[in-house]
Amino acid sequence: MKHNVVLQVVKGVVFAYVISAVALVFIAFMMYKWDVSDSVVRGGILAAYVLSCFISGAVVSRQHSERRYLWGLLMGAVYFTILWVVSLIGNKGAFTGVSSILPALALCLFGGMLGGMMQAGRK
């Protein structure tokens, strides 16, 4: 049973990062083709976080019959943790201040939990 749960979480995280990659490629294309402002790029990146966590939270919580919002919250937390660790390794100055960590964490948790909540009541 535990192996199955770990496998579901890993699949959900991989799925979330695939969605993030597609969204970030789209944002890069927009930057290449049009002159978009930094605020649009930042907003697009945050939207990619939320969308990725939302979909992965919905996918993983669909496999469970109880506490689906907590499974979505877990997906958002795992997604953010990996994002934060990779950011610390790759760019030592990024994602270190509380002002940059808290909004991204809140959005990841919210997106995952909302995805899990959308599955509540479904069979």
CSV table of C-alpha atoms in Angstrom, one decimal:
chain,number,residue,atom,x,y,z
A,1,MET,CA,0.0,0.0,0.0
A,2,LYS,CA,2.7,2.5,0.9
A,3,HIS,CA,4.7,1.7,-2.3
A,4,ASN,CA,1.5,2.5,-4.3
A,5,VAL,CA,1.1,5.9,-2.5
A,6,VAL,CA,4.7,6.9,-3.1
A,7,LEU,CA,4.4,5.9,-6.7
A,8,GLN,CA,1.2,8.0,-7.1
A,9,VAL,CA,3.0,11.1,-5.5
A,10,VAL,CA,6.0,10.6,-7.8
A,11,LYS,CA,3.8,10.3,-10.8
A,12,GLY,CA,1.9,13.5,-9.7
A,13,VAL,CA,5.1,15.5,-9.3
A,14,VAL,CA,6.5,14.3,-12.6
A,15,PHE,CA,3.2,15.3,-14.2
A,16,ALA,CA,3.3,18.7,-12.6
A,17,TYR,CA,6.8,19.4,-13.8
A,18,VAL,CA,5.9,18.4,-17.3
A,19,ILE,CA,3.0,20.8,-17.2
A,20,SER,CA,5.4,23.5,-15.8
A,21,ALA,CA,7.9,22.8,-18.6
A,22,VAL,CA,5.2,23.3,-21.3
A,23,ALA,CA,4.0,26.5,-19.7
A,24,LEU,CA,7.5,27.9,-19.3
A,25,VAL,CA,8.3,27.1,-23.0
A,26,PHE,CA,5.1,29.0,-23.9
A,27,ILE,CA,6.2,31.9,-21.8
A,28,ALA,CA,9.7,31.8,-23.4
A,29,PHE,CA,8.0,31.8,-26.8
A,30,MET,CA,6.0,34.9,-25.8
A,31,MET,CA,9.2,36.6,-24.7
A,32,TYR,CA,10.8,35.8,-28.0
A,33,LYS,CA,8.0,36.8,-30.3
A,34,TRP,CA,6.6,39.9,-28.4
A,35,ASP,CA,8.0,42.4,-26.1
A,36,VAL,CA,6.4,41.4,-22.8
A,37,SER,CA,7.1,43.1,-19.6
A,38,ASP,CA,8.8,41.5,-16.6
A,39,SER,CA,5.5,41.6,-14.6
A,40,VAL,CA,3.8,39.6,-17.3
A,41,VAL,CA,6.6,37.0,-17.2
A,42,ARG,CA,6.5,36.8,-13.4
A,43,GLY,CA,2.7,36.4,-13.5
A,44,GLY,CA,3.0,33.7,-16.1
A,45,ILE,CA,5.5,31.8,-14.0
A,46,LEU,CA,3.3,32.0,-10.9
A,47,ALA,CA,0.3,30.9,-13.0
A,48,ALA,CA,2.4,27.9,-14.2
A,49,TYR,CA,3.0,27.0,-10.6
A,50,VAL,CA,-0.7,27.2,-9.7
A,51,LEU,CA,-1.8,25.3,-12.8
A,52,SER,CA,0.8,22.6,-12.3
A,53,CYS,CA,-0.1,22.1,-8.7
A,54,PHE,CA,-3.8,22.2,-9.4
A,55,ILE,CA,-3.7,19.5,-12.1
A,56,SER,CA,-1.3,17.3,-10.1
A,57,GLY,CA,-3.4,17.7,-7.0
A,58,ALA,CA,-6.5,16.7,-8.9
A,59,VAL,CA,-4.9,13.7,-10.5
A,60,VAL,CA,-3.4,12.3,-7.3
A,61,SER,CA,-6.4,13.0,-5.1
A,62,ARG,CA,-8.6,11.2,-7.6
A,63,GLN,CA,-7.0,8.0,-6.5
A,64,HIS,CA,-8.1,8.4,-2.9
A,65,SER,CA,-11.6,8.4,-1.4
A,66,GLU,CA,-10.9,10.5,1.7
A,67,ARG,CA,-9.2,13.8,2.5
A,68,ARG,CA,-8.7,14.7,-1.1
A,69,TYR,CA,-7.8,18.3,-0.3
A,70,LEU,CA,-5.0,17.1,1.9
A,71,TRP,CA,-3.6,15.0,-1.0
A,72,GLY,CA,-3.7,18.1,-3.2
A,73,LEU,CA,-2.0,20.1,-0.4
A,74,LEU,CA,0.7,17.5,-0.2
A,75,MET,CA,1.2,17.7,-4.0
A,76,GLY,CA,1.6,21.5,-3.7
A,77,ALA,CA,4.1,21.1,-0.9
A,78,VAL,CA,6.2,18.5,-2.6
A,79,TYR,CA,6.2,20.5,-5.9
A,80,PHE,CA,7.4,23.7,-4.0
A,81,THR,CA,10.0,21.8,-2.0
A,82,ILE,CA,11.6,20.4,-5.1
A,83,LEU,CA,11.4,23.8,-6.8
A,84,TRP,CA,13.0,25.4,-3.8
A,85,VAL,CA,15.8,22.9,-3.4
A,86,VAL,CA,16.7,23.0,-7.1
A,87,SER,CA,16.6,26.8,-7.0
A,88,LEU,CA,19.0,26.8,-4.0
A,89,ILE,CA,21.4,24.4,-5.8
A,90,GLY,CA,21.2,26.1,-9.2
A,91,ASN,CA,21.1,29.8,-8.2
A,92,LYS,CA,22.2,30.4,-4.6
A,93,GLY,CA,20.6,33.9,-4.5
A,94,ALA,CA,17.2,32.9,-5.8
A,95,PHE,CA,14.3,31.9,-3.5
A,96,THR,CA,16.2,32.8,-0.3
A,97,GLY,CA,14.2,35.8,0.9
A,98,VAL,CA,10.9,35.4,2.7
A,99,SER,CA,9.3,37.9,0.3
A,100,SER,CA,10.0,35.5,-2.6
A,101,ILE,CA,9.4,32.2,-0.8
A,102,LEU,CA,6.0,32.9,0.9
A,103,PRO,CA,4.0,33.9,-2.2
A,104,ALA,CA,5.3,31.0,-4.2
A,105,LEU,CA,4.7,28.6,-1.3
A,106,ALA,CA,1.2,29.9,-0.8
A,107,LEU,CA,0.3,29.6,-4.5
A,108,CYS,CA,1.6,26.1,-4.8
A,109,LEU,CA,-0.2,24.9,-1.7
A,110,PHE,CA,-3.4,26.7,-2.8
A,111,GLY,CA,-3.3,25.3,-6.3
A,112,GLY,CA,-2.7,21.7,-5.1
A,113,MET,CA,-5.4,22.0,-2.5
A,114,LEU,CA,-7.9,23.5,-4.9
A,115,GLY,CA,-7.2,20.6,-7.3
A,116,GLY,CA,-7.9,18.1,-4.6
A,117,MET,CA,-11.0,20.0,-3.5
A,118,MET,CA,-12.3,19.8,-7.1
A,119,GLN,CA,-12.2,16.0,-6.8
A,120,ALA,CA,-14.2,15.9,-3.6
A,121,GLY,CA,-17.5,14.2,-4.0
A,122,ARG,CA,-16.4,12.4,-7.2
A,123,LYS,CA,-16.1,8.7,-7.4
